[in-house]
Amino acid sequence: MAFFEAQEIVKDFSGTRALDKLSMSVPKGSIYGLLGPNGAGKTTLIRIINQITAPDSGVLKYRGKNLKPEDIYSIGYLPEERGLYKKMKVGEQALYLAQLKGLKKKDARERLVKWFKKFDILPWWDKKVEELSKGMQQKIQFIVTVVHEPKFLIFDEPFSGFDPINTRLLKEEILKLQKKGATIIFSTHDMGSVEELCDHISLINKSRTILDGPVNEIRDKYDSNTYEITFKGEVNLLTASLSHHYKIIENQAINGHRKLSVELMKNTETNDVLKVLLQAGSVVSFNKLMPSMNDIFIKAVEQANSNKQK
Amino acid sequence: MNKIFLVVRREYLSRVRKKSFIIMTILAPLLLAGMVLIPTWLMTRDDSPERKIAVVGEGAGLFYKDIASTKSIKFDYLPETSPEEIKKTYEELGYYGFLVISPKVVYIPNAIRFYSRKQPNMEMLMHISNELKNEIEKRKLETFNIENIEEILKEVESDVKVQTILISDEGEEKKTSTGLSMGIAYASGLLIYMLTFIFGAQVMRGVIEEKTSRIVEVLISSLKPFQLMMGKILGIALVGLTQFFLWIVLTLIIVTIAQSVFLPDISPMAGQQAVQSIMAGENAQAELNIQQAATGAELNEAQAIFESLKAINWPLILGSFIIFFLGGYLLYSALFAAVGSAVDNETDTQQFMMPITIPLLLGLFISMSAFQNPDSNLVFWFSFIPFTSPMVMMARLPFGVPGIELLISMAILILSFLATTWLAAKIYRTGILMYGKKVSYREIFKWLKN
């Protein structure tokens, strides 16, 4: 049973349709990536899940039951537009927000100090928020989102504004939260982080889901059975002999080596290619080219757009 | 409930700790004390420049030295000089202006002319006309050839003042001062207006701040919009009460110190004794002391003020003030919060401020008329309408309001505060999460229907 489910969500904003019969199903304990170009409707969907805006129609189910207003308090939500009281001191503010989430003051302080140490911002405890850099404000925002250890976390663009080191740190923490049993939805443009983190994705384009499912399955689906081969020897032999078994997409000479991208036809085994290669010269490397999420993203969006135009 | 308390505490502490709050708390009583003390100080010292006035022509001989010179006005009598002569030279001679009294003044009242470059002030004209009027009256009386007219006139000269005394249902009598009641009515009406506006606007600004800094999205996933709104309103109400009490305490301290330093001769011993005895409830003794103190008219007046101060029901006035201030503030601040939630920044608030400002101003104006005519129909009805009642009822109160009317007015205020808050919460709930959209009144009515 899905941990969280959205069924046929429709939302209109004064004439323009932001979400069009959108459905998604988030399995328990997964990290669910919400992908899509700018303006696709990701943030609208997230705001609907957080009950900040109400859908025009559709059903939302949380742990098998219809989503209730009280459910919001068991959700940790990191909004895309970060907001803190600028004039308030960092520690005081974090304590306030943690207490609003229902933590006891003493407990909240202990947990916050632990997080502040982890993120290396403890010296800023008594500084005002406006004195902090944007990245540090982001860290604080992340901490107050997760400090009460909610079972359901929603991050809207969690990595925007972070340098690579802090992004790394944040990813590790997100994975730790998953291990502790949290179910996580996050929206992002950063395909690299999708590959590292997500078990499931949903690709939204122009207010519709155009692709969703477990990341492995999607990759298999978009697997073009392409291999990258580097070898020394005569390339003509390859093109001549088994050309009906494969297609050479790329053919480059680099430092005396030859680098090829080869797409195998159906019913062609890698060994068949290798046999030919062995005759043609000495093999340096033979790798399967996995489709990157970036490629899948671009491919799927372009496909969807051209389908619409037809 | 616990969450509202957290919000209240944050709103309260974050404001009370601000430098601007501390500065305002110290500065306002200084200003207030200055407003009380400076006019008193100015009155006790006479710094208006001495002005010389020439009395010329026939009248100067007729009323020779009949207009007495005062500290600031000196009269020179020049019966030999004609008005035409002095017209050109009066300024060179150092005169502020010149006075021409026609002998016809005895039967034509406006036969007196005052010539000057600038418009003369009221005090000077009053002095001249009073002195001449007395003199003419005296001379007319003299024409009747009554013996010892001077003594008779002195004998009949009298001064009259009305002492107002209120009788309660139990037949108790209380000496009061209409002036003092007016003062209290005026001050409390104005104060409620100002406090409501200042702290209501703070609520609005707080809501806008939360909205523009987007922290509201974080908050809304922790607590209900209503809790957030109520917490803010109550927190700022506490700030207002704190500031109000500090102001009263500090003003009292400053006035007491300033009085003993700058105006040491204003509270003479006898008067103080009388007051002390009154406070101690020793009526017989007090009466005796009052008689002793009543040797001078000034003392009599001071004592009368103390007596009327005592007659005012301070617990009732202060208690009602707090209830009406809170009621009025809560009523309006809910509206302020709704306005704040509907806009993206402060400059957009103007179109929605009208419905708040107009009833507030109306309440202020009517309360201003209330302290002159506390029993008019207009004042009576507006002391029940919740949007104006805090100010108008407070202005009526020092003149005596039947208890039942006071209670009804309070009840109406509290009920309408609940209703307004309920409506405002509906607007607030939708408004705080609405960005980048110019909101119209029509839009707001739509939110109300949801």
Coordinates of N, CA and C in Angstrom, one line a residue, chain B residues 7-88:
Chain B
V7 N 3.4 31.5 20.2 CA 3.4 32.6 19.3 C 3.3 34.0 20.1
V8 N 2.4 34.0 21.1 CA 2.2 35.2 21.9 C 3.6 35.5 22.5
R9 N 4.3 34.5 23.0 CA 5.5 34.8 23.7 C 6.5 35.4 22.7
R10 N 6.6 34.8 21.5 CA 7.6 35.3 20.5 C 7.2 36.7 20.1
E11 N 5.9 37.0 19.8 CA 5.5 38.3 19.4 C 5.8 39.3 20.5
Y12 N 5.6 38.9 21.7 CA 5.8 39.9 22.9 C 7.2 40.1 23.1
L13 N 8.0 39.1 23.2 CA 9.4 39.3 23.5 C 10.2 40.0 22.4
S14 N 9.9 39.6 21.1 CA 10.6 40.2 20.1 C 10.3 41.7 20.0
R15 N 9.2 42.1 20.4 CA 8.9 43.5 20.4 C 9.4 44.3 21.6
V16 N 9.2 43.7 22.7 CA 9.6 44.4 24.0 C 11.1 44.6 24.0
R17 N 11.8 43.6 23.4 CA 13.3 43.7 23.4 C 13.8 44.7 22.4
K18 N 13.0 45.2 21.5 CA 13.5 46.1 20.5 C 13.9 47.4 21.1
K19 N 14.9 48.0 20.5 CA 15.4 49.3 21.0 C 14.3 50.3 20.8
S20 N 13.5 50.3 19.7 CA 12.5 51.3 19.5 C 11.4 51.3 20.6
F21 N 11.2 50.1 21.1 CA 10.2 50.0 22.1 C 10.7 50.7 23.4
I22 N 11.9 50.4 23.7 CA 12.5 51.0 25.0 C 12.6 52.5 24.8
I23 N 13.0 52.9 23.6 CA 13.1 54.4 23.4 C 11.7 55.0 23.5
M24 N 10.7 54.4 22.9 CA 9.4 55.0 22.9 C 8.8 55.0 24.3
T25 N 9.1 53.9 25.1 CA 8.6 53.9 26.4 C 9.2 55.0 27.3
I26 N 10.4 55.3 27.1 CA 11.0 56.4 27.9 C 10.7 57.8 27.4
L27 N 10.6 57.8 26.0 CA 10.5 59.2 25.4 C 9.0 59.7 25.5
A28 N 8.1 58.8 25.3 CA 6.7 59.2 25.3 C 6.3 59.9 26.7
P29 N 6.6 59.4 27.8 CA 6.2 60.1 29.1 C 6.9 61.4 29.2
L30 N 8.2 61.5 28.7 CA 8.9 62.8 28.7 C 8.1 63.8 27.9
L31 N 7.6 63.4 26.7 CA 6.9 64.2 25.8 C 5.6 64.6 26.5
L32 N 4.9 63.6 27.1 CA 3.6 63.8 27.8 C 3.8 64.8 28.9
A33 N 4.9 64.5 29.7 CA 5.1 65.4 30.9 C 5.4 66.8 30.4
G34 N 6.1 66.9 29.3 CA 6.5 68.2 28.7 C 5.2 68.9 28.3
M35 N 4.2 68.1 27.7 CA 3.0 68.7 27.3 C 2.2 69.3 28.5
V36 N 2.4 68.7 29.7 CA 1.7 69.1 30.9 C 2.4 70.3 31.5
L37 N 3.7 70.1 31.6 CA 4.5 71.1 32.3 C 4.9 72.4 31.6
I38 N 5.2 72.2 30.3 CA 5.6 73.4 29.5 C 4.6 74.5 29.5
P39 N 3.3 74.2 29.2 CA 2.3 75.3 29.3 C 2.2 76.0 30.6
T40 N 2.3 75.1 31.7 CA 2.2 75.7 33.0 C 3.4 76.6 33.3
W41 N 4.6 76.1 32.8 CA 5.8 76.9 33.0 C 5.7 78.2 32.2
L42 N 5.2 78.1 31.0 CA 5.1 79.3 30.2 C 4.1 80.3 30.8
M43 N 3.0 79.8 31.4 CA 2.1 80.7 32.0 C 2.7 81.4 33.2
T44 N 3.5 80.7 34.0 CA 4.0 81.3 35.2 C 5.1 82.4 34.9
R45 N 5.7 82.3 33.7 CA 6.6 83.4 33.4 C 6.0 84.1 32.2
D46 N 6.2 85.5 32.3 CA 5.6 86.3 31.3 C 6.8 86.8 30.4
D47 N 6.8 86.3 29.2 CA 7.9 86.8 28.4 C 7.4 87.6 27.1
S48 N 6.2 88.0 27.1 CA 5.7 88.7 26.0 C 6.4 90.1 26.0
P49 N 6.8 90.6 24.9 CA 7.5 91.9 24.9 C 6.6 93.0 25.4
E50 N 7.3 94.0 26.0 CA 6.5 95.1 26.5 C 6.1 96.0 25.3
R51 N 4.8 96.4 25.3 CA 4.3 97.2 24.1 C 3.8 98.5 24.7
K52 N 4.2 99.5 24.0 CA 3.8 100.9 24.3 C 2.6 101.3 23.4
I53 N 1.6 101.8 24.0 CA 0.5 102.2 23.2 C 0.1 103.7 23.5
A54 N 0.0 104.5 22.5 CA -0.4 105.9 22.7 C -1.9 106.0 22.7
V55 N -2.4 106.7 23.7 CA -3.8 107.0 23.7 C -3.9 108.5 23.3
V56 N -4.5 108.8 22.2 CA -4.4 110.2 21.6 C -5.8 110.8 21.4
G57 N -5.8 112.1 21.2 CA -7.0 112.8 20.8 C -7.8 113.2 22.1
E58 N -9.0 113.6 21.8 CA -9.9 114.1 22.9 C -10.1 113.1 24.0
G59 N -10.2 111.8 23.5 CA -10.5 110.7 24.5 C -9.4 110.5 25.5
A60 N -8.2 110.9 25.1 CA -7.1 110.7 26.0 C -7.2 111.6 27.2
G61 N -7.8 112.7 27.0 CA -8.0 113.6 28.2 C -9.2 113.1 29.0
L62 N -10.2 112.7 28.3 CA -11.5 112.3 28.9 C -11.3 111.1 29.8
F63 N -10.5 110.1 29.3 CA -10.2 108.9 30.1 C -8.8 108.8 30.5
Y64 N -8.3 110.0 31.0 CA -6.9 110.1 31.4 C -6.5 109.1 32.4
K65 N -5.5 108.2 32.1 CA -5.0 107.1 32.9 C -6.1 106.2 33.4
D66 N -7.2 106.1 32.7 CA -8.3 105.1 33.2 C -8.0 103.7 32.8
I67 N -7.2 103.5 31.7 CA -6.8 102.2 31.3 C -5.4 101.9 32.0
A68 N -5.4 101.0 32.9 CA -4.2 100.8 33.7 C -3.2 100.0 32.8
S69 N -1.9 100.3 33.0 CA -0.9 99.6 32.3 C -0.7 98.2 33.0
T70 N -0.3 97.2 32.2 CA 0.0 95.9 32.7 C 1.4 95.6 32.6
K71 N 1.8 94.4 32.9 CA 3.2 94.0 32.8 C 3.7 94.2 31.3
S72 N 2.8 93.8 30.4 CA 3.3 93.8 29.0 C 2.7 95.0 28.2
I73 N 1.8 95.7 28.7 CA 1.2 96.8 27.9 C 1.4 98.1 28.7
K74 N 2.0 99.1 28.1 CA 2.1 100.4 28.8 C 1.3 101.4 28.0
F75 N 0.5 102.2 28.7 CA -0.3 103.2 28.0 C 0.3 104.6 28.3
D76 N 0.5 105.4 27.2 CA 0.9 106.8 27.3 C -0.3 107.6 26.9
Y77 N -0.6 108.6 27.7 CA -1.8 109.5 27.4 C -1.3 110.8 26.8
L78 N -1.7 111.0 25.5 CA -1.2 112.2 24.8 C -2.4 113.0 24.3
P79 N -3.1 113.7 25.2 CA -4.3 114.4 24.8 C -4.1 115.6 23.8
E80 N -2.8 116.0 23.8 CA -2.5 117.2 22.9 C -2.3 116.7 21.5
T81 N -2.0 115.4 21.3 CA -1.7 114.9 20.0 C -2.9 114.5 19.3
S82 N -3.0 114.8 18.0 CA -4.2 114.4 17.3 C -3.9 113.1 16.5
P83 N -4.9 112.3 16.2 CA -4.7 111.0 15.6 C -3.9 111.2 14.3
E84 N -4.2 112.3 13.5 CA -3.5 112.5 12.2 C -2.0 112.7 12.4
E85 N -1.7 113.4 13.5 CA -0.3 113.6 13.8 C 0.5 112.3 14.1
I86 N -0.1 111.6 14.9 CA 0.7 110.4 15.4 C 0.7 109.3 14.4
K87 N -0.2 109.3 13.5 CA -0.3 108.3 12.4 C 1.0 108.0 11.7
K88 N 1.7 109.2 11.4 CA 2.9 109.0 10.7 C 4.1 108.7 11.6

